CSV table of C-alpha atoms in Angstrom, one decimal:
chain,number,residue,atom,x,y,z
X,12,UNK,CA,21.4,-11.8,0.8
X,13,UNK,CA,23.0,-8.7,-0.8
X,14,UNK,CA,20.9,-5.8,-1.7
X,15,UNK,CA,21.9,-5.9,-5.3
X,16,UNK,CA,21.3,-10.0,-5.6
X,17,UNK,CA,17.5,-9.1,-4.5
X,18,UNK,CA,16.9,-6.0,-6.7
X,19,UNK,CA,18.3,-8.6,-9.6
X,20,UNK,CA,15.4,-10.5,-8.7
X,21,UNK,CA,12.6,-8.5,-8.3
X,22,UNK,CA,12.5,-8.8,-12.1
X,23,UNK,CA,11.0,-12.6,-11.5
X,24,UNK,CA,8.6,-12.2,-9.1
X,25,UNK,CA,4.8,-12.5,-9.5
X,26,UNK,CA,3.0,-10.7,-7.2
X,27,UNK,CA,-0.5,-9.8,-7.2
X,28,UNK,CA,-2.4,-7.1,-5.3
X,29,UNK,CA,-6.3,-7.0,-4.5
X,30,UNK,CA,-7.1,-4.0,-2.6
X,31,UNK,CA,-9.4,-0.9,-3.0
X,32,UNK,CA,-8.2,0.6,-6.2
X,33,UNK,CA,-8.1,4.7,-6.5
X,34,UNK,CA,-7.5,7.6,-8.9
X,35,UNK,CA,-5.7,10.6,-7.1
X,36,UNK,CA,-6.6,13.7,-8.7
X,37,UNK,CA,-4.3,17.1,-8.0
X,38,UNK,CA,-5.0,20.9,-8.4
X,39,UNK,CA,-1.3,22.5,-8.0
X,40,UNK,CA,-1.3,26.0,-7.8
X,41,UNK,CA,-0.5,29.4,-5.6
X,42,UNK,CA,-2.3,31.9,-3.3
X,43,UNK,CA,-2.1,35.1,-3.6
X,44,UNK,CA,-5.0,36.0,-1.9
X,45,UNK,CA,-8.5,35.5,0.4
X,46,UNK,CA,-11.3,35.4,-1.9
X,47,UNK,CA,-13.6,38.6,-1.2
X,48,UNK,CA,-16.6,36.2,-1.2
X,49,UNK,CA,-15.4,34.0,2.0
X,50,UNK,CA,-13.0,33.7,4.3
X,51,UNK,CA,-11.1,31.2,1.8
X,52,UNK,CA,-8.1,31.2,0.3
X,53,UNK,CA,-8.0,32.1,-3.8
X,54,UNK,CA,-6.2,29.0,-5.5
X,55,UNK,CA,-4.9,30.5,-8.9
X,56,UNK,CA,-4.3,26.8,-11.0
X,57,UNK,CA,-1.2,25.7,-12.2
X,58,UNK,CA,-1.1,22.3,-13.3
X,59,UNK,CA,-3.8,19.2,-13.1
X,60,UNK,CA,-2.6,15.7,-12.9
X,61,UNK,CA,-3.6,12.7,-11.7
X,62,UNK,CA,-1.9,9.3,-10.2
X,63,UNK,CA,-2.8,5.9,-9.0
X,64,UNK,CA,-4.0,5.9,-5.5
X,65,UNK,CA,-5.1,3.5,-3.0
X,66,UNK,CA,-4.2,-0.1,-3.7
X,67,UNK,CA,-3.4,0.8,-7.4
X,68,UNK,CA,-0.5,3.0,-5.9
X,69,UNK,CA,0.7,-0.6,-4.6
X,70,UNK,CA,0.8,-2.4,-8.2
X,71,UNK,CA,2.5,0.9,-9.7
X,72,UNK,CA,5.2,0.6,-7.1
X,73,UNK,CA,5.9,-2.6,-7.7
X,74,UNK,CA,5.7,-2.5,-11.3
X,75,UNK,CA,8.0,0.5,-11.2
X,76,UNK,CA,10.2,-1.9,-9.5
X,77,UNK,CA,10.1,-4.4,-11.9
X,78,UNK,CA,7.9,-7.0,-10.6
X,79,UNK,CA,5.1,-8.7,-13.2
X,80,UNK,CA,1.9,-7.8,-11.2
X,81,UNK,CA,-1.8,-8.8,-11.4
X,82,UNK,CA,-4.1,-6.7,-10.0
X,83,UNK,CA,-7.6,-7.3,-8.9
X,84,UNK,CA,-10.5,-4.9,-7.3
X,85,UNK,CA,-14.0,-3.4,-8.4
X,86,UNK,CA,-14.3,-0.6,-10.4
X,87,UNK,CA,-17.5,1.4,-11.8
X,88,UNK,CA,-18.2,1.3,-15.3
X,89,UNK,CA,-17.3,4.8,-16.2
X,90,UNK,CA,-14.7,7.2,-17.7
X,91,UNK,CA,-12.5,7.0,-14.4
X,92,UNK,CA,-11.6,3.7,-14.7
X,93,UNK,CA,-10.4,3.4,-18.4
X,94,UNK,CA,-8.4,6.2,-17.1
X,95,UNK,CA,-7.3,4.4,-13.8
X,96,UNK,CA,-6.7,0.9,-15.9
X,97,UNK,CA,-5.0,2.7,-18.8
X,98,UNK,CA,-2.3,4.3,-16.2
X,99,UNK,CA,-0.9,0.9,-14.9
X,100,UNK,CA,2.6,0.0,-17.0
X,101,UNK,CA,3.0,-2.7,-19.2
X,102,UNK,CA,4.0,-5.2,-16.9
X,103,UNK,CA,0.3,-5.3,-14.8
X,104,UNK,CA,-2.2,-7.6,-15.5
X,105,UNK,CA,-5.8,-6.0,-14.8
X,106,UNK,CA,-7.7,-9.5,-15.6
X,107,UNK,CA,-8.6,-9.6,-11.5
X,108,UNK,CA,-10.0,-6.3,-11.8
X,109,UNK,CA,-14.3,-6.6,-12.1
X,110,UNK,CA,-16.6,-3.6,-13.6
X,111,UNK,CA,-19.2,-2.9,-11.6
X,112,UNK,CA,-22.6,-0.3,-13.0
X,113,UNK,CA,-23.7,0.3,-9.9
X,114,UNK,CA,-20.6,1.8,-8.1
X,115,UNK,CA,-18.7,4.7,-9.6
X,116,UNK,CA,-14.8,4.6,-9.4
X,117,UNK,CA,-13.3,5.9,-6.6
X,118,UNK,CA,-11.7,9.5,-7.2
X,119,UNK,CA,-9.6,11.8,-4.7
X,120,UNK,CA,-9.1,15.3,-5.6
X,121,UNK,CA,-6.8,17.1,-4.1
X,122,UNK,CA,-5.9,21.3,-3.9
X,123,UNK,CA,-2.0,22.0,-3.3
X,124,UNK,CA,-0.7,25.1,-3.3
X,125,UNK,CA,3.3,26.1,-1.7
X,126,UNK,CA,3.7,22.5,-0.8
X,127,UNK,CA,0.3,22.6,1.7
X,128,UNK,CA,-2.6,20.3,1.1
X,129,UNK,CA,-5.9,23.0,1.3
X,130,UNK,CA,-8.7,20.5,0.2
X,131,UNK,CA,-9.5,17.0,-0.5
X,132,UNK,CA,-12.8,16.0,-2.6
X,133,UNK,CA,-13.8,12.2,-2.8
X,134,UNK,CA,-15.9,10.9,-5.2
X,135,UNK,CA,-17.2,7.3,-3.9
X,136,UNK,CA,-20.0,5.6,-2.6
X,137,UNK,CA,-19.8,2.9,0.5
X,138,UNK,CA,-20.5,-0.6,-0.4
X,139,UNK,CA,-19.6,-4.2,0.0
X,140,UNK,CA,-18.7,-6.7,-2.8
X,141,UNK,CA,-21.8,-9.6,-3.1
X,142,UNK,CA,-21.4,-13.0,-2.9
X,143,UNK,CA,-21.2,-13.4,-6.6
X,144,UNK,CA,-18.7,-10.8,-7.3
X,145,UNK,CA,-16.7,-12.2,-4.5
X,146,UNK,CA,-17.0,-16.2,-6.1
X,147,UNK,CA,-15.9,-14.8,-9.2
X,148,UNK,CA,-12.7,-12.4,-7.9
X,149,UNK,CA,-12.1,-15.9,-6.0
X,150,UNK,CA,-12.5,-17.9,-9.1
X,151,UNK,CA,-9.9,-15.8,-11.5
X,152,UNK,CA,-7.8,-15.7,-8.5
X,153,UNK,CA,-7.4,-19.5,-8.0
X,154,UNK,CA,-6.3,-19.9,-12.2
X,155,UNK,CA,-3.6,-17.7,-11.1
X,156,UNK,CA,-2.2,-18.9,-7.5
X,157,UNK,CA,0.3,-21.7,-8.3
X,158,UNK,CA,2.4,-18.8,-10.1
X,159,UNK,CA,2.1,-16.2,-7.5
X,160,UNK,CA,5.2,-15.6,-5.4
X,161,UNK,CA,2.9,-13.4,-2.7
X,162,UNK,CA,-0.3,-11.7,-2.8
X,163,UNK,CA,-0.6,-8.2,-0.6
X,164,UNK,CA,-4.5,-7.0,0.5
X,165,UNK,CA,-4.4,-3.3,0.0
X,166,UNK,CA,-7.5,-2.7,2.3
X,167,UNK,CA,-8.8,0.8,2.5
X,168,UNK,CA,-12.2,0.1,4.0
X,169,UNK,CA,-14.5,0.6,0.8
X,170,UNK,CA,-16.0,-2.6,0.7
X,171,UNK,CA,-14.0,-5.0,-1.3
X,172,UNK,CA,-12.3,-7.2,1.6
X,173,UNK,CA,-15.1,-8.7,3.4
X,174,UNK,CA,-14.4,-10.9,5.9
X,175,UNK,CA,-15.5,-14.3,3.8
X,176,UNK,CA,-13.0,-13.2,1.1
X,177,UNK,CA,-10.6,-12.1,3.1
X,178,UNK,CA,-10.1,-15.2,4.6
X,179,UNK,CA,-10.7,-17.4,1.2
X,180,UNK,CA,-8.3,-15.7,0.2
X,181,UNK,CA,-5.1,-16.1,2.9
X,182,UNK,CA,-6.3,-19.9,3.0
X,183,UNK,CA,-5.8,-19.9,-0.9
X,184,UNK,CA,-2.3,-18.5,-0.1
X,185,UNK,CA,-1.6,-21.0,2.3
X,186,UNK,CA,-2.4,-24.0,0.5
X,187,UNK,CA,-0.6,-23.0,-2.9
X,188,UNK,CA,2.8,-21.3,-0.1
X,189,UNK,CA,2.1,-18.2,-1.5
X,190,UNK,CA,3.6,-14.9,1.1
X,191,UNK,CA,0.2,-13.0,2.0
X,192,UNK,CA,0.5,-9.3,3.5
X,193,UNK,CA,-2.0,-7.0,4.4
X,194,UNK,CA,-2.2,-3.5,5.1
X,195,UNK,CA,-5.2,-3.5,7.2
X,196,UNK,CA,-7.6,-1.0,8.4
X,197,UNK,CA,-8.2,-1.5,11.9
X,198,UNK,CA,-11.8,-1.9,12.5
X,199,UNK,CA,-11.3,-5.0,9.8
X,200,UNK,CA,-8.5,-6.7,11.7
X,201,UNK,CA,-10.1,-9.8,12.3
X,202,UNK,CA,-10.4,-10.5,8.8
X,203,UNK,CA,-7.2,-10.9,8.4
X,204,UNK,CA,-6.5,-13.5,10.8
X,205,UNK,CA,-3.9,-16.0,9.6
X,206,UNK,CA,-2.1,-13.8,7.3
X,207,UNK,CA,2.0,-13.5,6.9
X,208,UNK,CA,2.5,-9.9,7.5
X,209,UNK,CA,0.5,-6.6,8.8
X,210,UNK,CA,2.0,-3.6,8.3
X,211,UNK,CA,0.0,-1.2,10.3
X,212,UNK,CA,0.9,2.5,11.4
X,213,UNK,CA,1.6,3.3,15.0
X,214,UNK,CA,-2.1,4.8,15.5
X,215,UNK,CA,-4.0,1.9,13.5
X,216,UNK,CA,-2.1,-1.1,15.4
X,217,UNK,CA,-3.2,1.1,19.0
X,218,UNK,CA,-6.6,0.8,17.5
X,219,UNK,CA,-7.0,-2.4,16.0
X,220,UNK,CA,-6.2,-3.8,19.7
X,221,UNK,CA,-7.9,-1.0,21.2
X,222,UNK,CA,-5.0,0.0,23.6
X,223,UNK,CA,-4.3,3.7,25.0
X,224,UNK,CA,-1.1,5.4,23.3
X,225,UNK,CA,0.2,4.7,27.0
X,226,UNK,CA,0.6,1.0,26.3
X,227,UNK,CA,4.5,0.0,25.3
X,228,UNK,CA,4.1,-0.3,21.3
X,229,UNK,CA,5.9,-4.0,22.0
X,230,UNK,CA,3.3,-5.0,23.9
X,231,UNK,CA,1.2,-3.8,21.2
X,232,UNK,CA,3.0,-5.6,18.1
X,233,UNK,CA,3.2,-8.8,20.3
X,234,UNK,CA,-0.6,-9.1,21.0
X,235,UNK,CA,-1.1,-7.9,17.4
X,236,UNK,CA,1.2,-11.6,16.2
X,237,UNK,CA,-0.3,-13.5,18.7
X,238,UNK,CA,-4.0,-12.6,18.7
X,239,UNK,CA,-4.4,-12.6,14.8
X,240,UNK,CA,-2.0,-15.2,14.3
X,241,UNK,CA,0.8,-14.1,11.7
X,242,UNK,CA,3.9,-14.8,11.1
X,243,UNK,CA,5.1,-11.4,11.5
X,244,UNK,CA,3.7,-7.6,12.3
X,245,UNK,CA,5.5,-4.4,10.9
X,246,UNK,CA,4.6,-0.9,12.3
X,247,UNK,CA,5.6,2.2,10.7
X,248,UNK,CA,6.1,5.3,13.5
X,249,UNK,CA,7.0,7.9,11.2
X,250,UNK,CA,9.5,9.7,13.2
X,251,UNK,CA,10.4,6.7,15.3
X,252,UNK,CA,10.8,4.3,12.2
X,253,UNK,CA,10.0,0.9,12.4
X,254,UNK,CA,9.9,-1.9,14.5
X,255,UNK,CA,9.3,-5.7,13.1
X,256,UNK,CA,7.8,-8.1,15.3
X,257,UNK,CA,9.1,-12.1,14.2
X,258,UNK,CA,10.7,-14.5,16.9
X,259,UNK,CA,12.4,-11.2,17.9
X,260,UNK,CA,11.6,-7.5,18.1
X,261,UNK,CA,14.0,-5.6,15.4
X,262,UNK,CA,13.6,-1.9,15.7
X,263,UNK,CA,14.9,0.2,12.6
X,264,UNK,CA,15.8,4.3,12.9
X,265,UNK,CA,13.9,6.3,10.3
X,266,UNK,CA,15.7,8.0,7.3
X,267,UNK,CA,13.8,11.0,5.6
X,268,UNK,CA,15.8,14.5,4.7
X,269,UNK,CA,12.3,16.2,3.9
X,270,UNK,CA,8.9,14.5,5.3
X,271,UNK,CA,6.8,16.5,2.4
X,272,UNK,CA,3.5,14.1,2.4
X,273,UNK,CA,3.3,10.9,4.0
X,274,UNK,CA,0.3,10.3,1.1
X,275,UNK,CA,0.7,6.7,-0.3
X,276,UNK,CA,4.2,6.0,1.8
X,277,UNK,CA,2.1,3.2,3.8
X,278,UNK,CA,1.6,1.6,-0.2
X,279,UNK,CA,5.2,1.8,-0.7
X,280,UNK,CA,6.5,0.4,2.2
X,281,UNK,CA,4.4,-2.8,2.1
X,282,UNK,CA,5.2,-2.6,-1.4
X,283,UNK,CA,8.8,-2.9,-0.9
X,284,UNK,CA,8.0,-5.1,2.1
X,285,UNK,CA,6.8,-8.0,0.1
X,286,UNK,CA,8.7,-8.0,-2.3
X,287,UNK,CA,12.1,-7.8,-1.0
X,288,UNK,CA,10.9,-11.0,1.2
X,289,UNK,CA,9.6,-13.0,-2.3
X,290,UNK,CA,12.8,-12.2,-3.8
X,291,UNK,CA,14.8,-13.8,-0.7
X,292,UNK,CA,15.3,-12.0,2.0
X,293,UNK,CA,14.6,-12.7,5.4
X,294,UNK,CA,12.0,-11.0,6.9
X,295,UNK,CA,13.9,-8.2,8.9
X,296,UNK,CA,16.0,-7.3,5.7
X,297,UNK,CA,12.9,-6.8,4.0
X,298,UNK,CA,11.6,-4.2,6.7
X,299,UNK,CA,15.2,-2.7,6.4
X,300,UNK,CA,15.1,-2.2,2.6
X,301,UNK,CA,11.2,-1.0,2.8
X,302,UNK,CA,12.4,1.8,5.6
X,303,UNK,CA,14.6,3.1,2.8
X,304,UNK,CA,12.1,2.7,0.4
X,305,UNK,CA,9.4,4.9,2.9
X,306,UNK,CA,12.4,7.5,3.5
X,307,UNK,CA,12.4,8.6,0.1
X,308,UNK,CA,8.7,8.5,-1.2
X,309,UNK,CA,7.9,10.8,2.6
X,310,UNK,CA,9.8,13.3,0.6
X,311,UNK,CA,7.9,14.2,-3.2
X,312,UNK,CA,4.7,15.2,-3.2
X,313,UNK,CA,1.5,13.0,-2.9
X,314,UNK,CA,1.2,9.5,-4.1
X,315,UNK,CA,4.8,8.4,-5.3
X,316,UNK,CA,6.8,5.5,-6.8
X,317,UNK,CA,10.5,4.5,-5.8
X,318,UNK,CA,12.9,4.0,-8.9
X,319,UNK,CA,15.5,0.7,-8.2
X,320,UNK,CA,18.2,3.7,-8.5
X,321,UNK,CA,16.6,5.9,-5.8
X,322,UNK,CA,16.2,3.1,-3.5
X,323,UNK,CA,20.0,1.2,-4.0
X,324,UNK,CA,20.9,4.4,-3.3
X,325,UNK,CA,19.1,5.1,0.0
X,326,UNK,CA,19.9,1.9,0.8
X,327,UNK,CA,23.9,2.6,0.6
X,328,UNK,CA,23.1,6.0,2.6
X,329,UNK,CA,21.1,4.4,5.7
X,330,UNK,CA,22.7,1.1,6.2
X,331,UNK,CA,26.4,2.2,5.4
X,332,UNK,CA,27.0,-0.4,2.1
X,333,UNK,CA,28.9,0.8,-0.9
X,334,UNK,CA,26.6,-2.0,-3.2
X,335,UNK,CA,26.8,-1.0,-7.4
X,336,UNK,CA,24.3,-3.0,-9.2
X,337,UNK,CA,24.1,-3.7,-12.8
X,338,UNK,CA,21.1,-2.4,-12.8
């Protein structure tokens, strides 16, 4: 399918995301100077902003792509997340999304100054969803399924994608034929057995089968398919690209002018992933159209969106196609 024919589509595809939802706070500014009172560097403050991170950087990209998304996760009951829920566009459905008192909202803050990351602060405590937080996630979820095109598991290891609804949820998927794609931490691979697609860095997928960096990466990707059962496995190897792993092994040579942060470009690409595959195209089109999608996000500064203009255009650039889209 044409490249233009699926960003035309994007438009009618439901997709909804249940992941570890973030806020990513930055402190820009310049040094000038070591501060006089330690060996440190003296950050004179610029500009303050703040973006959607974790799995809320995967609903903003696809809602920046057009997609109608529903997003679901825990949140505390604090200033943070009116803040974090008041940043998604108009086209995101929070009603997945559960308030929690006794957690606080996740927040990253992090100093920049000349392009360089100096310090990251984390506000968060560890914790795991309880049964009935998890029965009712699973409860709005199953009023929603039969008009989801695909469902993505944005899992960042804070607690929310335990192995019981993890796995309630990819059966869901499964009996309403819903695409389900995670992007997994390693240590919780096995709950995620059964799924369509991982998409895995190179160093995670080593990890999650616990195989030296002197094992082929094909091996790697193949025991990854075959061992958790999926349909397909996509690994990202930043200067190597990617490879996807179906019925064949596709490998696909990166594109990125400037690599400026790779913060957030893992959200992207299984962003761009899952969606190009819900709007019709096969599965190694999809990784195609996500590499171009990954190329361009590499190159702004911390957590980042793709516009449909930026990423026809990258498209044209890497793969050699002339497409104009009445976009």
């Amino acid at each position: 399918m044409s490249i233009c024919k699926l960003i035309e589509n994007f438009k009618n595809i439901k997709i909804a995301v249940i992941g570890d939802l973030m806020l990513d706070e930055y402190v820009m500014g310049r040094v000038d100077r070591i501060s006089p009172e330690a060996p440190v560097p003296v950050v004179k403050v610029l500009e303050e902003k703040f973006v959607l991170g974790g799995s809320a950087n995967v609903v903003n990209n696809l809602a920046t792509l057009g997609a109608k998304v529903i997003c679901g996760g825990v949140v505390g009951e604090d200033k943070n997340s009116d803040k974090l829920i008041g940043a998604f566009k108009n086209n995101v459905d929070t009603s997945l999304i559960l308030k929690c008192k006794d957690r606080p909202t996740i927040v990253k803050r992090r100093v920049i100054a000349g392009n360089q990351q100096l310090l990251r602060l984390d506000w968060e405590e560890e914790f795991h969803i309880n049964n009935e937080q998890e029965e009712e996630l699973l409860k709005n979820l199953k009023e929603k399924i039969k008009n989801l095109d695909a469902l993505i598991l944005s899992d960042y290891d804070k607690g929310l994608l335990t192995p019981n609804l993890s796995q309630k949820i990819i059966q869901l998927c499964k009996e309403n034929g819903v695409i389900v794609t995670v992007d997994p931490k390693p240590k919780n691979i096995e709950n995620f057995k059964g799924a369509s697609s991982i998409t895995p860095n190179k160093k995670e997928a080593y990890s999650a089968v616990k195989k030296s960096y002197q094992t082929d990466i094909n091996l790697v990707g193949k025991e990854l398919k075959e061992k958790f059962a999926l349909e397909t496995v996509l690994i990202t190897r930043s200067e190597e690209g990617m490879t996807l792993y179906d019925d064949k092994i596709h490998n696909i040579p990166t594109y990125a002018k400037e690599v400026y942060d790779v913060t957030g470009a893992g959200d992207t690409v299984i962003s761009v992933f899952t969606l190009a595959k819900a709007a019709g195209a096969t599965w190694e089109e999809a990784a195609k159209i996500a590499n171009a999608a990954g190329g361009v996000v590499v190159g702004k500064i911390g957590t980042s969106t793709i516009s449909i203009e930026e990423l026809l255009e990258t498209y044209n650039n890497i793969y050699g196609t002339s497409e104009t889209c009445d976009l």
